[in-house]
């Protein structure tokens, strides 16, 4: 019969940790706890005292200060694993959990499941070929060395990255490893765990490599398991049920999710709300029971996508007032000015307002302090404006009592442009292509945090080509999107050359378009 040694990494709520440990060990399983060294010593002592009489509980020999994305998370896991291997010789499986995880099946069901399936459960997809990483650094996680935490030491993190990039200080992945990636919530057999610990002791070069990779808890175990274990003995999935929103945040489960969780093809779920006391109690009793009659429908993720999708198109269980209409209106026309230099777009916008009667709002999806009318709270923050962008625009059309409106967007907002072009309304886009001097690019680098006032000029000069390339890439993406009504004016062009594009974009006379093209100091920085 399988016996599970749980590897628990936690950093808060000692009472919940005590309850979780008691529930998981009540039927003979074991647990090794690593409690973050950043947490108060008194909280750790409270946990140790409460669990001191439980022979199925042990603690990592070292308390480490852990940080998201750091090697410290892997180091803490290894410390807890080593403690579990030594303390629980009868443990057949090692299951990684957090303080927010709870069992959604009985221990009897979990043990029988593991007995029937002699394999390791860990997500392990090819780092380079898979699309597991959706945004942000990819190969940069590996080929550069990361000593600083991006969340708590942002300036040092990016200074280190750009310095290495500028100097070409890249490194190779160890030759015999295929880097894999996946969720950190795994369940591994004892022989696999012992092979990993032996490998870690013997291959100091691999350990040095992973110590300075970024977010190694998503690659270290995933890579080593695939390196050490035959593929037919690995199932590339996690036994922990978890979901993420479109914004990359984990979905939290509450008291009314009990039946849904039991139906999922998993043994545990993450993450359970701290306030869901009834759910925690019911799941605790469930794990200690002999129940085995679980009906696996596995509809959780599809149901979540369906319900949140209904909300996006104004068909939630109960509509919010701004979600009763989800289109701008077939008869309306939205005019978008896309420009990287916001001051240039704002000058043109002011000239358009002076020479036409088209209402206009500047960078409402980019600037928090954009002047806007009171629309009942939907305009209160950039997050709300972006999330409910179509509803917001419809309300602006209604507020200005107009079927035409102009807004400005940064050239990076390709997703917003595509969304508006997919609406039933008519959408037109004017891209203003500006020249970017070295001084402007340096200022842009400082505004977005890539450089500071004390950054050496040599270092800044190294990143300027990359910044310019990013600006060009945004313009290329707009061109490649094949928008049906796309017009361009250019800083290098004469007013006579720019006027036809303005006339077509705004549907105004040639005379008005020429006046707008001749706006004084339009492109001056």
Short mmCIF file of N, CA, C and O in Angstrom, two decimals, residues 236-360:
data_model
loop_
_atom_site.label_atom_id
_atom_site.label_comp_id
_atom_site.label_asym_id
_atom_site.label_seq_id
_atom_site.Cartn_x
_atom_site.Cartn_y
_atom_site.Cartn_z
N UNK A 236 3.01 13.32 -17.71
CA UNK A 236 3.30 14.76 -17.69
C UNK A 236 2.07 15.58 -17.32
O UNK A 236 1.52 16.35 -18.10
N UNK A 237 1.64 15.38 -16.09
CA UNK A 237 0.54 16.19 -15.55
C UNK A 237 0.69 16.26 -14.05
O UNK A 237 1.40 15.45 -13.43
N UNK A 238 0.02 17.20 -13.46
CA UNK A 238 0.03 17.31 -12.01
C UNK A 238 -1.22 16.68 -11.44
O UNK A 238 -2.28 16.72 -12.08
N UNK A 239 -1.12 16.09 -10.27
CA UNK A 239 -2.28 15.52 -9.58
C UNK A 239 -2.96 16.55 -8.70
O UNK A 239 -3.86 16.22 -7.94
N UNK A 240 -2.52 17.79 -8.82
CA UNK A 240 -3.14 18.90 -8.08
C UNK A 240 -3.97 19.73 -9.04
O UNK A 240 -3.46 20.21 -10.05
N UNK A 241 -5.24 19.88 -8.73
CA UNK A 241 -6.16 20.64 -9.59
C UNK A 241 -5.98 22.13 -9.30
O UNK A 241 -6.15 22.57 -8.16
N UNK A 242 -5.61 22.87 -10.32
CA UNK A 242 -5.46 24.31 -10.17
C UNK A 242 -5.83 24.97 -11.49
O UNK A 242 -5.70 24.39 -12.56
N UNK A 243 -6.31 26.20 -11.40
CA UNK A 243 -6.69 26.96 -12.58
C UNK A 243 -6.16 28.38 -12.45
O UNK A 243 -5.91 28.88 -11.35
N UNK A 244 -6.00 29.03 -13.62
CA UNK A 244 -5.53 30.41 -13.64
C UNK A 244 -6.50 31.25 -14.46
O UNK A 244 -7.09 30.78 -15.44
N UNK A 245 -6.65 32.50 -14.04
CA UNK A 245 -7.47 33.44 -14.79
C UNK A 245 -6.70 33.92 -16.01
O UNK A 245 -5.52 33.63 -16.19
N UNK A 246 -7.38 34.71 -16.88
CA UNK A 246 -6.71 35.28 -18.04
C UNK A 246 -5.61 36.24 -17.64
O UNK A 246 -4.75 36.60 -18.46
N UNK A 247 -5.62 36.72 -16.39
CA UNK A 247 -4.61 37.67 -15.93
C UNK A 247 -3.46 36.95 -15.24
O UNK A 247 -2.60 37.60 -14.63
N UNK A 248 -3.44 35.59 -15.31
CA UNK A 248 -2.33 34.84 -14.73
C UNK A 248 -2.42 34.64 -13.24
O UNK A 248 -1.45 34.20 -12.61
N UNK A 249 -3.58 34.93 -12.64
CA UNK A 249 -3.73 34.76 -11.20
C UNK A 249 -4.43 33.43 -10.91
O UNK A 249 -5.35 33.03 -11.63
N UNK A 250 -4.00 32.72 -9.84
CA UNK A 250 -4.65 31.46 -9.52
C UNK A 250 -6.09 31.65 -9.08
O UNK A 250 -6.41 32.60 -8.35
N UNK A 251 -6.97 30.76 -9.54
CA UNK A 251 -8.37 30.79 -9.13
C UNK A 251 -8.47 30.26 -7.70
O UNK A 251 -7.85 29.24 -7.37
N UNK A 252 -9.22 30.94 -6.86
CA UNK A 252 -9.38 30.56 -5.46
C UNK A 252 -10.71 29.85 -5.26
O UNK A 252 -11.72 30.24 -5.83
N UNK A 253 -10.70 28.78 -4.45
CA UNK A 253 -11.90 27.99 -4.21
C UNK A 253 -12.49 28.32 -2.83
O UNK A 253 -11.75 28.53 -1.87
N UNK A 254 -13.82 28.30 -2.78
CA UNK A 254 -14.53 28.71 -1.56
C UNK A 254 -15.46 27.58 -1.10
O UNK A 254 -15.50 26.49 -1.69
N UNK A 255 -16.27 27.84 -0.08
CA UNK A 255 -17.11 26.81 0.54
C UNK A 255 -18.05 26.13 -0.44
O UNK A 255 -18.32 24.93 -0.32
N UNK A 256 -18.55 26.87 -1.44
CA UNK A 256 -19.54 26.29 -2.35
C UNK A 256 -18.92 25.52 -3.51
O UNK A 256 -19.61 25.13 -4.45
N UNK A 257 -17.62 25.27 -3.46
CA UNK A 257 -16.95 24.53 -4.53
C UNK A 257 -16.70 23.06 -4.17
O UNK A 257 -16.01 22.35 -4.91
N UNK A 258 -17.26 22.59 -3.08
CA UNK A 258 -16.96 21.23 -2.60
C UNK A 258 -17.27 20.18 -3.65
O UNK A 258 -16.42 19.35 -4.01
N UNK A 259 -18.50 20.18 -4.17
CA UNK A 259 -18.90 19.15 -5.14
C UNK A 259 -18.10 19.25 -6.42
O UNK A 259 -17.72 18.22 -7.02
N UNK A 260 -17.82 20.46 -6.88
CA UNK A 260 -17.04 20.64 -8.10
C UNK A 260 -15.65 20.05 -7.94
O UNK A 260 -15.15 19.36 -8.82
N UNK A 261 -15.00 20.30 -6.81
CA UNK A 261 -13.64 19.82 -6.59
C UNK A 261 -13.58 18.29 -6.56
O UNK A 261 -12.66 17.68 -7.12
N UNK A 262 -14.57 17.66 -5.95
CA UNK A 262 -14.57 16.21 -5.85
C UNK A 262 -14.66 15.54 -7.22
O UNK A 262 -14.20 14.40 -7.40
N UNK A 263 -15.24 16.23 -8.19
CA UNK A 263 -15.43 15.64 -9.52
C UNK A 263 -14.21 15.75 -10.43
O UNK A 263 -14.23 15.24 -11.55
N UNK A 264 -13.16 16.40 -9.97
CA UNK A 264 -12.00 16.62 -10.83
C UNK A 264 -11.04 15.44 -10.77
O UNK A 264 -10.92 14.76 -9.75
N UNK A 265 -10.33 15.21 -11.87
CA UNK A 265 -9.39 14.11 -11.98
C UNK A 265 -8.06 14.50 -11.33
O UNK A 265 -7.05 14.72 -11.99
N UNK A 266 -8.09 14.62 -10.03
CA UNK A 266 -6.92 15.04 -9.26
C UNK A 266 -7.09 14.55 -7.83
O UNK A 266 -8.19 14.19 -7.40
N UNK A 267 -5.99 14.57 -7.08
CA UNK A 267 -6.02 14.15 -5.68
C UNK A 267 -6.07 15.34 -4.73
O UNK A 267 -6.58 15.22 -3.60
N UNK A 268 -5.51 16.48 -5.16
CA UNK A 268 -5.49 17.69 -4.34
C UNK A 268 -5.97 18.87 -5.18
O UNK A 268 -6.09 18.77 -6.41
N UNK A 269 -6.23 19.98 -4.51
CA UNK A 269 -6.63 21.21 -5.21
C UNK A 269 -5.90 22.38 -4.58
O UNK A 269 -5.60 22.40 -3.39
N UNK A 270 -5.60 23.35 -5.43
CA UNK A 270 -4.97 24.59 -5.02
C UNK A 270 -5.60 25.71 -5.86
O UNK A 270 -5.79 25.54 -7.06
N UNK A 271 -6.06 26.84 -5.28
CA UNK A 271 -5.76 27.16 -3.92
C UNK A 271 -7.05 27.42 -3.16
O UNK A 271 -7.98 28.02 -3.69
N UNK A 272 -7.07 26.94 -1.90
CA UNK A 272 -8.25 27.03 -1.06
C UNK A 272 -8.21 28.34 -0.28
O UNK A 272 -7.19 28.69 0.31
N UNK A 273 -9.31 29.09 -0.30
CA UNK A 273 -9.35 30.37 0.39
C UNK A 273 -9.15 30.19 1.90
O UNK A 273 -9.70 29.26 2.50
N UNK A 274 -8.38 31.08 2.54
CA UNK A 274 -8.23 31.02 4.00
C UNK A 274 -9.57 31.16 4.73
O UNK A 274 -9.73 30.66 5.84
N UNK A 275 -10.53 31.85 4.08
CA UNK A 275 -11.84 32.06 4.71
C UNK A 275 -12.79 30.87 4.52
O UNK A 275 -13.86 30.83 5.13
N UNK A 276 -12.39 29.89 3.68
CA UNK A 276 -13.29 28.76 3.39
C UNK A 276 -13.17 27.71 4.49
O UNK A 276 -12.76 26.57 4.26
N UNK A 277 -13.56 28.07 5.71
CA UNK A 277 -13.38 27.17 6.86
C UNK A 277 -14.25 25.92 6.74
O UNK A 277 -13.84 24.82 7.11
N UNK A 278 -15.47 26.07 6.22
CA UNK A 278 -16.36 24.92 6.06
C UNK A 278 -15.79 23.95 5.02
O UNK A 278 -15.79 22.73 5.23
N UNK A 279 -15.28 24.49 3.90
CA UNK A 279 -14.69 23.64 2.88
C UNK A 279 -13.48 22.89 3.43
O UNK A 279 -13.31 21.69 3.18
N UNK A 280 -12.64 23.57 4.20
CA UNK A 280 -11.46 22.92 4.77
C UNK A 280 -11.85 21.78 5.71
O UNK A 280 -11.25 20.70 5.69
N UNK A 281 -12.87 22.02 6.52
CA UNK A 281 -13.31 20.99 7.46
C UNK A 281 -13.88 19.78 6.72
O UNK A 281 -13.58 18.63 7.07
N UNK A 282 -14.68 20.02 5.69
CA UNK A 282 -15.29 18.92 4.93
C UNK A 282 -14.22 18.12 4.19
O UNK A 282 -14.28 16.88 4.15
N UNK A 283 -13.25 18.82 3.60
CA UNK A 283 -12.19 18.11 2.87
C UNK A 283 -11.29 17.33 3.84
O UNK A 283 -10.79 16.26 3.49
N UNK A 284 -11.10 17.87 5.04
CA UNK A 284 -10.32 17.14 6.04
C UNK A 284 -10.99 15.84 6.45
O UNK A 284 -10.34 14.80 6.57
N UNK A 285 -12.30 15.91 6.66
CA UNK A 285 -13.05 14.69 7.01
C UNK A 285 -13.04 13.71 5.84
O UNK A 285 -12.96 12.49 6.03
N UNK A 286 -13.13 14.25 4.63
CA UNK A 286 -13.13 13.39 3.44
C UNK A 286 -11.83 12.59 3.34
O UNK A 286 -11.86 11.39 3.06
N UNK A 287 -10.69 13.23 3.59
CA UNK A 287 -9.41 12.54 3.44
C UNK A 287 -9.28 11.39 4.43
O UNK A 287 -8.69 10.35 4.12
N UNK A 288 -9.86 11.55 5.60
CA UNK A 288 -9.76 10.51 6.63
C UNK A 288 -10.79 9.40 6.43
O UNK A 288 -10.74 8.38 7.13
N UNK A 289 -11.72 9.58 5.48
CA UNK A 289 -12.78 8.58 5.26
C UNK A 289 -12.29 7.47 4.35
O UNK A 289 -11.20 7.50 3.81
N UNK A 290 -13.18 6.46 4.16
CA UNK A 290 -12.88 5.35 3.25
C UNK A 290 -13.61 5.51 1.92
O UNK A 290 -13.66 4.56 1.13
N UNK A 291 -14.11 6.69 1.65
CA UNK A 291 -14.93 6.87 0.45
C UNK A 291 -14.12 6.61 -0.83
O UNK A 291 -12.96 7.03 -0.94
N UNK A 292 -14.73 5.93 -1.77
CA UNK A 292 -14.07 5.64 -3.04
C UNK A 292 -14.98 5.84 -4.25
O UNK A 292 -14.55 5.62 -5.38
N UNK A 293 -16.23 6.25 -4.02
CA UNK A 293 -17.21 6.35 -5.11
C UNK A 293 -17.20 7.76 -5.73
O UNK A 293 -18.22 8.44 -5.76
N UNK A 294 -16.06 8.18 -6.24
CA UNK A 294 -15.97 9.51 -6.84
C UNK A 294 -16.31 9.43 -8.34
O UNK A 294 -15.76 8.60 -9.07
N UNK A 295 -17.20 10.30 -8.77
CA UNK A 295 -17.59 10.37 -10.17
C UNK A 295 -16.74 11.45 -10.85
O UNK A 295 -16.95 12.65 -10.62
N UNK A 296 -15.79 11.04 -11.66
CA UNK A 296 -14.86 11.99 -12.29
C UNK A 296 -15.46 12.54 -13.58
O UNK A 296 -15.61 11.82 -14.57
N UNK A 297 -15.86 13.80 -13.54
CA UNK A 297 -16.39 14.46 -14.74
C UNK A 297 -15.37 15.44 -15.33
O UNK A 297 -15.42 15.75 -16.51
N UNK A 298 -14.47 15.95 -14.45
CA UNK A 298 -13.35 16.79 -14.90
C UNK A 298 -13.79 18.02 -15.69
O UNK A 298 -13.13 18.44 -16.63
N UNK A 299 -14.92 18.60 -15.30
CA UNK A 299 -15.47 19.73 -16.06
C UNK A 299 -15.02 21.08 -15.51
O UNK A 299 -15.41 22.12 -16.04
N UNK A 300 -14.20 21.09 -14.47
CA UNK A 300 -13.89 22.32 -13.76
C UNK A 300 -13.36 23.43 -14.64
O UNK A 300 -13.86 24.56 -14.62
N UNK A 301 -12.33 23.14 -15.45
CA UNK A 301 -11.71 24.19 -16.26
C UNK A 301 -12.66 24.68 -17.34
O UNK A 301 -12.75 25.89 -17.61
N UNK A 302 -13.39 23.76 -17.99
CA UNK A 302 -14.34 24.19 -19.02
C UNK A 302 -15.46 25.02 -18.43
O UNK A 302 -15.90 26.00 -19.03
N UNK A 303 -15.93 24.63 -17.25
CA UNK A 303 -16.99 25.39 -16.59
C UNK A 303 -16.51 26.78 -16.23
O UNK A 303 -17.23 27.77 -16.43
N UNK A 304 -15.29 26.87 -15.74
CA UNK A 304 -14.74 28.18 -15.38
C UNK A 304 -14.63 29.08 -16.62
O UNK A 304 -15.01 30.25 -16.60
N UNK A 305 -14.10 28.52 -17.72
CA UNK A 305 -13.98 29.30 -18.95
C UNK A 305 -15.35 29.74 -19.45
O UNK A 305 -15.52 30.87 -19.93
N UNK A 306 -16.33 28.86 -19.35
CA UNK A 306 -17.67 29.18 -19.83
C UNK A 306 -18.29 30.32 -19.03
O UNK A 306 -18.81 31.29 -19.59
N UNK A 307 -18.20 30.22 -17.70
CA UNK A 307 -18.84 31.24 -16.87
C UNK A 307 -18.13 32.59 -16.98
O UNK A 307 -18.78 33.63 -17.07
N UNK A 308 -16.80 32.58 -16.98
CA UNK A 308 -16.10 33.85 -17.11
C UNK A 308 -16.29 34.41 -18.52
O UNK A 308 -16.35 35.62 -18.72
N UNK A 309 -16.38 33.54 -19.51
CA UNK A 309 -16.65 34.00 -20.86
C UNK A 309 -18.00 34.66 -20.99
O UNK A 309 -18.17 35.66 -21.67
N UNK A 310 -19.00 34.10 -20.31
CA UNK A 310 -20.33 34.72 -20.33
C UNK A 310 -20.26 36.12 -19.73
O UNK A 310 -20.92 37.04 -20.20
N UNK A 311 -19.44 36.27 -18.70
CA UNK A 311 -19.32 37.59 -18.10
C UNK A 311 -18.74 38.59 -19.07
O UNK A 311 -19.15 39.74 -19.12
N UNK A 312 -17.78 38.15 -19.89
CA UNK A 312 -17.14 39.08 -20.81
C UNK A 312 -18.10 39.56 -21.90
O UNK A 312 -17.91 40.62 -22.45
N UNK A 313 -19.09 38.76 -22.24
CA UNK A 313 -20.01 39.20 -23.29
C UNK A 313 -21.34 39.64 -22.72
O UNK A 313 -22.37 39.66 -23.38
N UNK A 314 -21.34 40.03 -21.44
CA UNK A 314 -22.52 40.64 -20.85
C UNK A 314 -23.60 39.65 -20.47
O UNK A 314 -24.76 40.03 -20.35
N UNK A 315 -23.25 38.35 -20.26
CA UNK A 315 -24.27 37.37 -19.93
C UNK A 315 -23.89 36.60 -18.67
O UNK A 315 -23.98 35.39 -18.61
N UNK A 316 -23.44 37.35 -17.65
CA UNK A 316 -23.14 36.75 -16.36
C UNK A 316 -24.46 36.33 -15.70
O UNK A 316 -25.55 36.63 -16.21
N UNK A 317 -24.39 35.69 -14.55
CA UNK A 317 -25.63 35.31 -13.87
C UNK A 317 -26.52 36.52 -13.65
O UNK A 317 -27.72 36.48 -13.81
N UNK A 318 -25.94 37.62 -13.25
CA UNK A 318 -26.67 38.88 -13.13
C UNK A 318 -25.79 39.96 -13.75
O UNK A 318 -24.66 40.15 -13.34
N UNK A 319 -26.31 40.65 -14.75
CA UNK A 319 -25.51 41.63 -15.47
C UNK A 319 -25.20 42.83 -14.62
O UNK A 319 -26.06 43.36 -13.90
N UNK A 320 -23.93 43.28 -14.68
CA UNK A 320 -23.62 44.60 -14.17
C UNK A 320 -24.19 45.62 -15.13
O UNK A 320 -24.37 45.34 -16.32
N UNK A 321 -24.41 46.84 -14.66
CA UNK A 321 -25.10 47.81 -15.52
C UNK A 321 -24.30 48.12 -16.77
O UNK A 321 -24.85 48.38 -17.82
N UNK A 322 -22.94 48.01 -16.68
CA UNK A 322 -22.16 48.35 -17.87
C UNK A 322 -21.97 47.14 -18.79
O UNK A 322 -21.32 47.25 -19.81
N UNK A 323 -22.53 45.98 -18.41
CA UNK A 323 -22.37 44.79 -19.24
C UNK A 323 -23.64 44.43 -20.00
O UNK A 323 -23.72 43.39 -20.63
N UNK A 324 -24.66 45.28 -19.95
CA UNK A 324 -25.89 44.96 -20.65
C UNK A 324 -25.74 45.08 -22.14
O UNK A 324 -26.52 44.52 -22.89
N UNK A 325 -24.72 45.81 -22.62
CA UNK A 325 -24.43 45.91 -24.05
C UNK A 325 -22.94 45.63 -24.24
O UNK A 325 -22.10 46.20 -23.55
N UNK A 326 -22.60 44.76 -25.17
CA UNK A 326 -21.21 44.38 -25.33
C UNK A 326 -20.61 44.81 -26.65
O UNK A 326 -19.49 44.48 -26.97
N UNK A 327 -21.36 45.54 -27.48
CA UNK A 327 -20.84 46.06 -28.74
C UNK A 327 -20.98 47.56 -28.75
O UNK A 327 -21.85 48.13 -28.09
N UNK A 328 -20.12 48.22 -29.50
CA UNK A 328 -20.19 49.68 -29.57
C UNK A 328 -21.43 50.13 -30.32
O UNK A 328 -21.91 51.24 -30.11
N UNK A 329 -21.93 49.30 -31.19
CA UNK A 329 -23.09 49.67 -32.01
C UNK A 329 -22.72 49.67 -33.48
O UNK A 329 -21.72 50.26 -33.89
N UNK A 330 -23.53 49.00 -34.27
CA UNK A 330 -23.23 48.83 -35.69
C UNK A 330 -23.12 50.16 -36.42
O UNK A 330 -22.38 50.30 -37.39
N UNK A 331 -23.87 51.17 -35.95
CA UNK A 331 -23.92 52.44 -36.67
C UNK A 331 -22.81 53.39 -36.25
O UNK A 331 -22.71 54.50 -36.80
N UNK A 332 -21.97 53.00 -35.31
CA UNK A 332 -20.97 53.92 -34.78
C UNK A 332 -19.60 53.73 -35.43
O UNK A 332 -19.30 52.67 -35.98
N UNK A 333 -18.78 54.79 -35.29
CA UNK A 333 -17.46 54.79 -35.90
C UNK A 333 -16.42 55.19 -34.86
O UNK A 333 -16.48 56.29 -34.31
N UNK A 334 -15.47 54.29 -34.60
CA UNK A 334 -14.39 54.56 -33.65
C UNK A 334 -13.11 54.85 -34.44
O UNK A 334 -12.68 54.04 -35.25
N UNK A 335 -12.51 55.99 -34.17
CA UNK A 335 -11.28 56.41 -34.83
C UNK A 335 -10.14 56.31 -33.81
O UNK A 335 -10.20 56.91 -32.73
N UNK A 336 -9.12 55.56 -34.15
CA UNK A 336 -7.99 55.32 -33.23
C UNK A 336 -6.72 55.94 -33.81
O UNK A 336 -6.36 55.68 -34.96
N UNK A 337 -6.06 56.76 -33.01
CA UNK A 337 -4.75 57.30 -33.37
C UNK A 337 -3.71 56.53 -32.56
O UNK A 337 -3.73 56.53 -31.34
N UNK A 338 -2.82 55.82 -33.27
CA UNK A 338 -1.78 55.03 -32.61
C UNK A 338 -0.43 55.72 -32.80
O UNK A 338 0.00 55.96 -33.93
N UNK A 339 0.20 56.04 -31.69
CA UNK A 339 1.48 56.75 -31.77
C UNK A 339 2.30 56.46 -30.53
O UNK A 339 1.78 56.49 -29.41
N UNK A 340 3.60 56.18 -30.73
CA UNK A 340 4.49 55.92 -29.60
C UNK A 340 4.80 57.19 -28.84
O UNK A 340 4.98 57.16 -27.62
N UNK A 341 4.88 58.30 -29.55
CA UNK A 341 5.12 59.59 -28.89
C UNK A 341 3.78 60.21 -28.54
O UNK A 341 3.08 60.76 -29.40
N UNK A 342 3.42 60.08 -27.28
CA UNK A 342 2.09 60.50 -26.86
C UNK A 342 1.85 61.99 -27.08
O UNK A 342 0.75 62.41 -27.42
N UNK A 343 2.90 62.81 -26.91
CA UNK A 343 2.71 64.26 -27.06
C UNK A 343 2.38 64.63 -28.50
O UNK A 343 1.66 65.60 -28.75
N UNK A 344 2.90 63.87 -29.46
CA UNK A 344 2.58 64.14 -30.86
C UNK A 344 1.11 63.84 -31.14
O UNK A 344 0.41 64.64 -31.75
N UNK A 345 0.64 62.69 -30.66
CA UNK A 345 -0.77 62.33 -30.86
C UNK A 345 -1.69 63.33 -30.18
O UNK A 345 -2.74 63.70 -30.73
N UNK A 346 -1.31 63.80 -29.00
CA UNK A 346 -2.16 64.75 -28.28
C UNK A 346 -2.23 66.10 -29.00
O UNK A 346 -3.28 66.76 -29.01
N UNK A 347 -1.12 66.53 -29.63
CA UNK A 347 -1.15 67.77 -30.41
C UNK A 347 -2.10 67.64 -31.60
O UNK A 347 -2.90 68.54 -31.89
N UNK A 348 -2.00 66.51 -32.30
CA UNK A 348 -2.90 66.30 -33.42
C UNK A 348 -4.34 66.20 -32.95
O UNK A 348 -5.26 66.74 -33.59
N UNK A 349 -4.57 65.55 -31.82
CA UNK A 349 -5.92 65.42 -31.28
C UNK A 349 -6.51 66.79 -30.96
O UNK A 349 -7.69 67.06 -31.26
N UNK A 350 -5.69 67.66 -30.36
CA UNK A 350 -6.18 69.01 -30.06
C UNK A 350 -6.52 69.76 -31.34
O UNK A 350 -7.54 70.49 -31.39
N UNK A 351 -5.72 69.60 -32.38
CA UNK A 351 -6.00 70.27 -33.65
C UNK A 351 -7.29 69.72 -34.27
O UNK A 351 -8.09 70.49 -34.84
N UNK A 352 -7.52 68.42 -34.16
CA UNK A 352 -8.75 67.83 -34.70
C UNK A 352 -9.97 68.37 -33.95
O UNK A 352 -10.99 68.72 -34.57
N UNK A 353 -9.88 68.43 -32.64
CA UNK A 353 -11.00 68.97 -31.86
C UNK A 353 -11.30 70.42 -32.23
O UNK A 353 -12.45 70.85 -32.23
N UNK A 354 -10.25 71.19 -32.54
CA UNK A 354 -10.41 72.60 -32.89
C UNK A 354 -11.06 72.77 -34.27
O UNK A 354 -11.82 73.71 -34.49
N UNK A 355 -10.77 71.83 -35.18
CA UNK A 355 -11.22 72.00 -36.57
C UNK A 355 -12.41 71.12 -36.94
O UNK A 355 -12.93 71.22 -38.06
N UNK A 356 -12.83 70.23 -36.04
CA UNK A 356 -13.99 69.38 -36.31
C UNK A 356 -14.85 69.33 -35.06
O UNK A 356 -14.49 69.88 -34.01
N UNK A 357 -15.97 68.65 -35.15
CA UNK A 357 -16.84 68.49 -33.98
C UNK A 357 -16.82 67.05 -33.46
O UNK A 357 -17.76 66.59 -32.82
N UNK A 358 -15.73 66.32 -33.74
CA UNK A 358 -15.62 64.92 -33.30
C UNK A 358 -15.10 64.88 -31.86
O UNK A 358 -14.02 65.40 -31.59
N UNK A 359 -15.85 64.31 -30.92
CA UNK A 359 -15.33 64.22 -29.54
C UNK A 359 -14.12 63.30 -29.48
O UNK A 359 -13.99 62.35 -30.25
N UNK A 360 -13.23 63.61 -28.54
CA UNK A 360 -11.97 62.86 -28.48
C UNK A 360 -11.53 62.67 -27.03
O UNK A 360 -11.78 63.52 -26.17
#
